[in-house]
Coordinates of C-alpha atoms in Angstrom, one line a residue:
M1 CA 129.1 -67.7 87.9
F2 CA 132.7 -68.1 87.4
S3 CA 134.8 -70.9 88.7
L4 CA 137.5 -69.8 91.0
F5 CA 139.6 -72.9 90.1
R6 CA 139.5 -72.2 86.3
H7 CA 140.2 -68.5 86.6
A8 CA 143.3 -69.5 88.7
R9 CA 144.3 -71.9 86.3
I10 CA 144.1 -69.4 83.6
L11 CA 146.1 -67.0 85.4
L12 CA 148.9 -69.2 86.2
A13 CA 149.0 -70.2 82.6
V14 CA 149.2 -66.5 81.5
A15 CA 152.0 -65.9 84.0
A16 CA 154.0 -68.7 82.6
L17 CA 153.5 -67.3 79.1
L18 CA 154.6 -63.8 80.3
T19 CA 157.7 -65.4 81.8
L20 CA 158.8 -67.1 78.5
G21 CA 158.4 -63.6 76.7
T22 CA 154.7 -63.5 75.7
P23 CA 154.1 -59.7 75.1
G24 CA 151.4 -58.1 77.3
P25 CA 149.2 -55.4 75.8
A26 CA 151.1 -53.7 72.9
S27 CA 151.0 -50.3 72.0
A28 CA 148.8 -49.4 68.9
A29 CA 150.4 -49.0 65.7
P30 CA 150.6 -45.5 64.2
R31 CA 147.4 -44.2 62.7
P32 CA 147.3 -44.3 58.8
S33 CA 145.7 -41.5 57.1
A34 CA 144.0 -43.2 54.4
A35 CA 140.2 -42.6 54.4
A36 CA 139.3 -45.9 53.0
P37 CA 140.0 -49.3 54.7
S38 CA 143.9 -49.6 54.6
C39 CA 144.1 -53.3 55.2
D40 CA 144.7 -56.2 52.8
N41 CA 141.6 -57.9 51.2
A42 CA 142.2 -61.0 53.5
D43 CA 141.6 -58.6 56.6
R44 CA 139.0 -56.5 54.9
I45 CA 135.1 -56.7 55.6
D46 CA 133.1 -55.1 52.8
K47 CA 129.2 -55.7 52.7
T48 CA 126.5 -54.1 50.8
L49 CA 123.4 -54.8 52.5
K50 CA 120.0 -55.7 51.2
N51 CA 118.9 -52.2 51.2
G52 CA 122.0 -51.0 49.1
A53 CA 123.9 -49.8 52.5
R54 CA 127.6 -50.8 52.7
W55 CA 129.8 -51.2 55.5
Q56 CA 133.5 -51.5 55.0
M57 CA 136.4 -52.1 57.7
C58 CA 139.5 -53.9 58.7
W59 CA 139.8 -56.4 61.4
D60 CA 142.6 -58.0 63.5
I61 CA 143.0 -60.0 66.9
D62 CA 144.5 -58.6 69.8
R63 CA 145.4 -61.0 72.8
N64 CA 143.8 -58.9 75.4
T65 CA 140.9 -57.4 73.6
G66 CA 139.9 -60.0 71.2
V67 CA 138.6 -58.8 67.7
M68 CA 139.6 -55.2 67.0
L69 CA 138.0 -53.2 64.0
S70 CA 139.3 -50.2 62.4
D71 CA 138.8 -47.8 59.4
V72 CA 135.0 -48.5 60.0
T73 CA 133.1 -46.6 57.1
Y74 CA 129.6 -46.4 56.5
T75 CA 127.9 -45.5 53.0
P76 CA 124.0 -45.1 53.0
N77 CA 121.8 -46.3 50.4
R78 CA 122.3 -43.9 47.3
G79 CA 124.7 -42.1 49.3
T80 CA 128.5 -41.2 49.7
P81 CA 130.9 -42.9 52.3
T82 CA 131.4 -41.5 55.6
R83 CA 134.1 -42.5 58.2
V84 CA 132.7 -43.4 61.5
L85 CA 135.2 -44.8 63.6
K86 CA 139.3 -45.1 63.3
S87 CA 139.1 -48.0 65.6
A88 CA 136.6 -49.9 68.0
S89 CA 137.5 -52.8 70.6
L90 CA 136.6 -54.2 73.8
A91 CA 138.5 -52.6 76.6
E92 CA 137.8 -54.4 79.7
V93 CA 135.2 -57.0 81.4
H94 CA 135.1 -56.4 85.2
V95 CA 133.4 -59.1 87.4
P96 CA 133.2 -58.3 90.9
Y97 CA 131.1 -60.5 93.1
D98 CA 128.5 -59.1 95.8
S99 CA 130.5 -60.6 98.7
G100 CA 133.5 -58.3 97.9
Q101 CA 135.5 -61.0 96.5
P102 CA 136.8 -62.2 94.0
R103 CA 137.0 -59.4 91.7
F104 CA 138.0 -60.4 88.0
Y105 CA 139.6 -58.4 85.3
D106 CA 139.1 -60.6 82.2
V107 CA 140.3 -58.5 79.4
S108 CA 143.5 -57.0 81.3
A109 CA 144.4 -60.0 83.4
I110 CA 143.4 -63.0 81.0
G111 CA 142.6 -61.9 77.6
F112 CA 139.7 -62.5 75.0
G113 CA 142.1 -63.1 72.2
D114 CA 144.6 -65.7 73.1
L115 CA 144.4 -68.9 70.8
D116 CA 147.6 -70.4 72.6
L117 CA 145.6 -70.1 76.1
G118 CA 142.3 -71.2 74.5
T119 CA 140.2 -68.0 75.6
L120 CA 139.6 -67.4 71.9
T121 CA 137.2 -70.0 70.5
K122 CA 137.3 -71.5 67.2
L123 CA 133.9 -71.4 65.5
S124 CA 132.1 -73.8 63.2
K125 CA 129.2 -73.6 60.5
D126 CA 127.0 -74.2 63.3
D127 CA 128.0 -70.8 65.0
C128 CA 127.9 -69.1 61.5
P129 CA 125.2 -70.9 59.6
T130 CA 124.6 -68.3 56.8
G131 CA 127.8 -66.1 56.8
K132 CA 131.6 -66.1 56.3
L133 CA 134.1 -67.5 58.8
W134 CA 137.4 -65.6 59.1
N135 CA 140.6 -67.0 59.8
Y136 CA 143.4 -66.0 62.3
R137 CA 146.4 -67.8 62.4
N138 CA 144.6 -70.3 60.3
A139 CA 142.0 -71.0 62.9
P140 CA 138.2 -69.9 62.2
V141 CA 137.5 -67.2 65.1
M142 CA 135.2 -64.6 63.7
C143 CA 131.8 -64.6 61.8
S144 CA 130.4 -62.1 59.6
Q145 CA 126.7 -62.4 58.4
E146 CA 123.5 -60.4 57.2
Q147 CA 120.7 -60.9 59.9
P148 CA 117.2 -59.5 59.6
R149 CA 116.1 -56.5 61.6
P150 CA 112.3 -56.2 61.9
F151 CA 110.3 -53.0 61.0
A152 CA 113.1 -50.8 59.8
Y153 CA 110.1 -48.6 59.3
K154 CA 106.3 -48.7 58.9
S155 CA 104.1 -45.8 57.5
A156 CA 100.3 -45.9 57.6
V157 CA 100.5 -42.7 55.3
E158 CA 102.7 -44.4 52.5
K159 CA 101.0 -47.7 53.3
S160 CA 104.4 -49.3 53.4
V161 CA 106.6 -51.4 55.6
L162 CA 110.3 -52.3 55.4
H163 CA 112.3 -54.9 57.4
G164 CA 115.8 -54.2 57.6
T165 CA 119.0 -55.9 58.0
D166 CA 122.3 -55.7 60.0
L167 CA 125.8 -57.0 59.2
V168 CA 126.8 -58.9 62.4
V169 CA 130.4 -59.4 63.3
F170 CA 131.2 -61.8 66.2
S171 CA 133.6 -63.8 68.1
V172 CA 133.4 -66.1 71.1
S173 CA 135.7 -66.1 74.1
E174 CA 135.8 -68.5 76.7
I175 CA 136.6 -67.1 80.3
G176 CA 136.1 -69.4 83.2
W177 CA 132.8 -71.0 82.9
Y178 CA 131.3 -68.3 80.7
D179 CA 131.4 -68.1 76.8
Y180 CA 131.1 -64.4 76.0
I181 CA 129.7 -63.8 72.6
M182 CA 131.1 -60.4 71.5
E183 CA 129.0 -59.0 68.7
W184 CA 129.2 -55.8 66.5
H185 CA 125.7 -54.8 64.7
F186 CA 126.2 -52.8 61.7
S187 CA 122.7 -51.6 60.6
D188 CA 121.4 -50.4 57.1
D189 CA 120.6 -47.1 58.8
G190 CA 124.0 -46.5 60.0
A191 CA 123.8 -47.3 63.8
I192 CA 126.4 -49.4 65.2
A193 CA 125.4 -51.6 68.2
P194 CA 128.2 -53.2 70.4
R195 CA 126.9 -55.8 72.7
A196 CA 128.3 -58.7 75.0
G197 CA 126.4 -61.8 75.5
A198 CA 127.2 -64.2 78.3
T199 CA 126.3 -67.9 78.2
G200 CA 128.0 -71.0 78.9
T201 CA 127.6 -72.8 82.2
L202 CA 126.7 -71.5 85.7
S203 CA 129.6 -72.5 88.2
P204 CA 128.9 -75.6 90.2
F205 CA 130.4 -73.8 93.2
Q206 CA 127.7 -73.0 95.9
F207 CA 127.8 -70.4 98.7
T208 CA 125.5 -70.4 101.8
D209 CA 125.3 -66.7 102.2
A210 CA 121.7 -65.4 101.2
T211 CA 122.4 -61.9 101.3
S212 CA 124.9 -62.1 98.4
G213 CA 123.4 -65.1 96.5
W214 CA 120.1 -66.7 95.2
P215 CA 119.1 -70.3 96.1
T216 CA 119.6 -72.6 93.0
G217 CA 119.8 -75.8 94.8
V218 CA 117.3 -77.9 96.2
G219 CA 115.5 -75.9 99.1
S220 CA 117.2 -72.7 100.3
K221 CA 120.3 -73.9 101.8
R222 CA 122.8 -73.6 98.7
F223 CA 123.2 -70.2 96.8
S224 CA 124.8 -69.2 93.7
E225 CA 126.4 -65.8 94.3
N226 CA 125.5 -62.6 92.4
H227 CA 127.9 -60.6 90.7
M228 CA 128.5 -57.7 88.1
H229 CA 129.4 -57.9 84.4
N230 CA 130.8 -54.5 83.8
V231 CA 131.8 -54.3 80.2
F232 CA 133.9 -51.4 78.9
W233 CA 134.3 -50.6 74.9
R234 CA 136.8 -48.3 73.4
L235 CA 135.4 -46.2 70.3
D236 CA 138.0 -44.0 68.7
F237 CA 135.8 -41.5 66.6
D238 CA 136.7 -40.2 63.3
V239 CA 133.5 -38.7 61.8
D240 CA 134.0 -38.3 58.1
G241 CA 137.6 -39.0 58.3
Q242 CA 138.9 -35.6 59.7
S243 CA 140.3 -34.7 63.0
K244 CA 138.0 -31.7 63.5
N245 CA 135.6 -33.8 65.9
V246 CA 133.8 -32.1 68.7
V247 CA 131.8 -33.8 71.6
E248 CA 128.5 -32.3 72.6
Q249 CA 126.3 -33.1 75.6
Y250 CA 122.4 -32.7 75.3
D251 CA 120.3 -32.2 78.4
Y252 CA 116.4 -31.7 78.1
R253 CA 115.5 -30.7 81.5
G254 CA 112.1 -30.2 83.1
S255 CA 110.5 -32.6 85.6
G256 CA 107.0 -32.1 86.8
T257 CA 106.5 -29.2 84.4
A258 CA 104.8 -28.8 81.0
K259 CA 107.7 -27.0 79.3
R260 CA 111.1 -28.4 78.7
T261 CA 114.2 -26.8 78.0
A262 CA 117.4 -27.8 76.0
K263 CA 120.7 -27.4 77.1
R264 CA 123.8 -28.1 74.8
T265 CA 127.4 -28.3 76.3
V266 CA 130.5 -28.6 74.2
L267 CA 133.1 -30.9 76.1
T268 CA 136.2 -29.2 75.5
H269 CA 138.4 -31.2 77.8
E270 CA 138.7 -34.7 78.8
T271 CA 136.2 -35.9 81.3
G272 CA 134.0 -38.7 82.8
A273 CA 130.2 -38.5 82.3
D274 CA 127.2 -40.0 83.8
L275 CA 124.0 -41.1 82.4
A276 CA 121.0 -39.0 83.2
P277 CA 117.2 -39.0 82.1
S278 CA 117.1 -37.2 78.8
R279 CA 120.6 -36.9 78.4
F280 CA 123.0 -38.0 75.3
W281 CA 126.1 -37.3 73.6
R282 CA 127.2 -36.8 70.0
V283 CA 130.5 -36.6 68.3
V284 CA 130.1 -34.1 65.5
N285 CA 132.3 -32.8 62.6
P286 CA 131.2 -29.2 62.0
T287 CA 133.0 -29.2 58.9
A288 CA 131.1 -32.0 57.4
L289 CA 127.7 -31.1 56.3
N290 CA 125.0 -33.1 54.8
D291 CA 122.8 -31.7 52.0
D292 CA 120.8 -29.5 54.3
G293 CA 123.7 -27.8 55.6
H294 CA 123.6 -29.8 59.0
P295 CA 126.9 -31.2 60.5
K296 CA 127.2 -34.7 60.6
S297 CA 127.4 -36.6 63.8
W298 CA 127.0 -39.9 65.6
E299 CA 125.0 -40.1 69.0
I300 CA 125.8 -42.3 72.0
D301 CA 122.9 -44.0 73.4
D302 CA 123.7 -45.9 76.5
H303 CA 120.7 -46.2 78.7
E304 CA 120.7 -49.7 79.6
S305 CA 123.2 -49.8 82.3
D306 CA 123.0 -51.0 86.1
Q307 CA 125.6 -48.2 86.7
Y308 CA 128.2 -50.0 89.0
R309 CA 130.3 -47.8 91.0
G310 CA 133.2 -49.7 93.0
P311 CA 135.6 -48.8 95.7
S312 CA 137.1 -45.2 95.4
D313 CA 140.6 -46.5 96.3
T314 CA 140.6 -49.5 93.9
E315 CA 137.9 -49.2 91.3
E316 CA 137.7 -45.3 90.6
F317 CA 137.6 -46.1 87.0
T318 CA 133.9 -47.4 87.4
H319 CA 132.8 -44.0 88.8
H320 CA 131.4 -42.8 85.3
D321 CA 129.4 -44.3 82.6
V322 CA 131.4 -42.4 79.7
Y323 CA 134.7 -41.3 79.5
L324 CA 135.8 -38.9 76.7
T325 CA 139.7 -38.6 76.1
T326 CA 142.0 -37.5 73.5
Y327 CA 143.6 -40.3 71.5
R328 CA 146.7 -41.5 72.6
A329 CA 148.3 -44.8 71.2
C330 CA 149.2 -46.3 74.4
E331 CA 145.7 -45.9 76.0
R332 CA 144.3 -49.2 75.3
L333 CA 142.6 -50.7 78.1
A334 CA 139.9 -49.1 80.6
Y335 CA 141.9 -51.1 83.4
G336 CA 145.2 -52.8 83.9
N337 CA 146.9 -50.7 81.1
T338 CA 150.6 -51.8 80.8
A339 CA 151.9 -49.8 77.9
P340 CA 155.2 -48.1 78.9
A341 CA 155.0 -44.5 80.1
C342 CA 151.0 -44.7 80.2
A343 CA 148.3 -44.3 82.7
P344 CA 147.0 -47.5 84.1
S345 CA 143.3 -46.9 83.7
V346 CA 140.7 -44.9 82.0
D347 CA 139.9 -42.4 84.9
R348 CA 143.7 -41.5 84.8
Y349 CA 143.4 -40.8 81.0
A350 CA 140.7 -38.3 81.5
N351 CA 142.9 -35.7 83.2
G352 CA 141.4 -32.5 81.7
E353 CA 143.7 -32.2 78.9
K354 CA 142.1 -30.4 75.7
L355 CA 139.8 -32.8 74.1
T356 CA 140.9 -33.2 70.5
D357 CA 140.5 -36.4 68.3
P358 CA 138.0 -37.9 70.9
V359 CA 137.8 -41.4 72.0
A360 CA 134.7 -42.6 74.0
W361 CA 134.9 -45.3 76.5
V362 CA 131.5 -46.7 77.2
S363 CA 130.6 -48.8 80.1
V364 CA 127.5 -51.0 80.1
D365 CA 127.0 -52.8 83.6
Y366 CA 124.7 -55.9 84.2
H367 CA 123.9 -57.3 87.7
H368 CA 123.7 -60.9 87.3
V369 CA 121.4 -62.5 90.1
P370 CA 121.5 -66.2 89.3
R371 CA 118.2 -68.1 89.0
D372 CA 117.1 -72.0 88.5
E373 CA 116.7 -71.4 84.6
D374 CA 120.4 -70.4 84.4
Q375 CA 121.3 -73.9 85.5
D376 CA 122.9 -75.7 82.2
P377 CA 122.9 -74.5 79.5
M378 CA 122.6 -71.0 80.8
P379 CA 120.7 -68.8 78.5
T380 CA 122.5 -65.9 76.9
H381 CA 122.2 -62.3 78.6
W382 CA 122.9 -59.5 76.8
Q383 CA 124.3 -56.0 77.6
G384 CA 125.3 -53.2 75.1
F385 CA 124.7 -49.7 73.6
R386 CA 124.1 -48.2 70.4
I387 CA 125.7 -45.3 68.4
V388 CA 123.2 -43.8 65.8
P389 CA 123.8 -41.5 62.9
R390 CA 122.4 -37.8 63.6
D391 CA 122.1 -35.8 60.2
V392 CA 124.5 -38.0 58.3
T393 CA 121.9 -37.8 55.5
A394 CA 119.3 -35.1 54.9
T395 CA 116.3 -37.6 54.5
S396 CA 116.1 -41.3 55.5
R397 CA 117.7 -43.6 53.0
L398 CA 116.3 -46.9 54.0
P399 CA 113.9 -47.4 51.0

């Protein structure tokens, strides 16, 4: 649970900095057209994993969103490079309490990447024991390291087993009593898994309302209040480095029947979409074909969300699990967007414009009901999603 005092202190500090001229959310820079990572070597991650797969990307720090990745390119083992994402970042962490108040907006109101405010945490080798620490303003704030991934595959027919690896890029931000570990997993099979881990300290403040909390003190008189962690990510797709990307929704219908039918829907205009059984989305480039002649795509797999829906008058941006919009430089945050001449939240971005150059805004919601075991140190609870390659290679390139 968050400390109201610490949040208030941070918000006052932010207000003071803004008064002194500290910039708010900045508009994104013009999009470079280079297919390869366009940054200097000091800001470029280039890692070949154990099986020969390679990930390349640029990185930077934004005061609101923390680590921002760009020009994300995947080269399969024995394959050719394929651009996946033009940019990727956090877009909001919304924390409403079950009692109705408070309701925090940790990215837009506080910021995950502010070294001056102390929200962006300096890392040490204890945080990054086998990897590389990356500096921002002479402070180590990001780690990249190769981590094992058990059972990339196992085949009884071929009598073989392979354990894979991921390139993991992460930073840590201290917001209130929480330490948020913001990870990006880049797998040797081409999957990307953003996830947020919340750990740190359970707030010492106690409530007395059993309807919106859980007893964490002696007996059943003091309660820690339940709350949500609604995390939004922003993925600017650029499959194979071209602007001809199309978004498709697939539904496999049939409940209580022996036969199932597939329905493919091309999403031609900006929209909000919801999770449903046997539903997924993919961003496909019809002009980029694998060796079998099938178009390359990445599939959005987001099925581990508690699907929070807030009040219609103030939190309409929470009313869908995925938003799909056309790229606009000023549309950076899911909520509290202050870029000039731009809409304030993602639900307003999705206004029915023709969907070209698609950006996916993915929400994963977690309902935190505190327990005795959460009392210091609080074990990390994780939430996230995956995008996985679909037909990027004609056969498996794991071995």
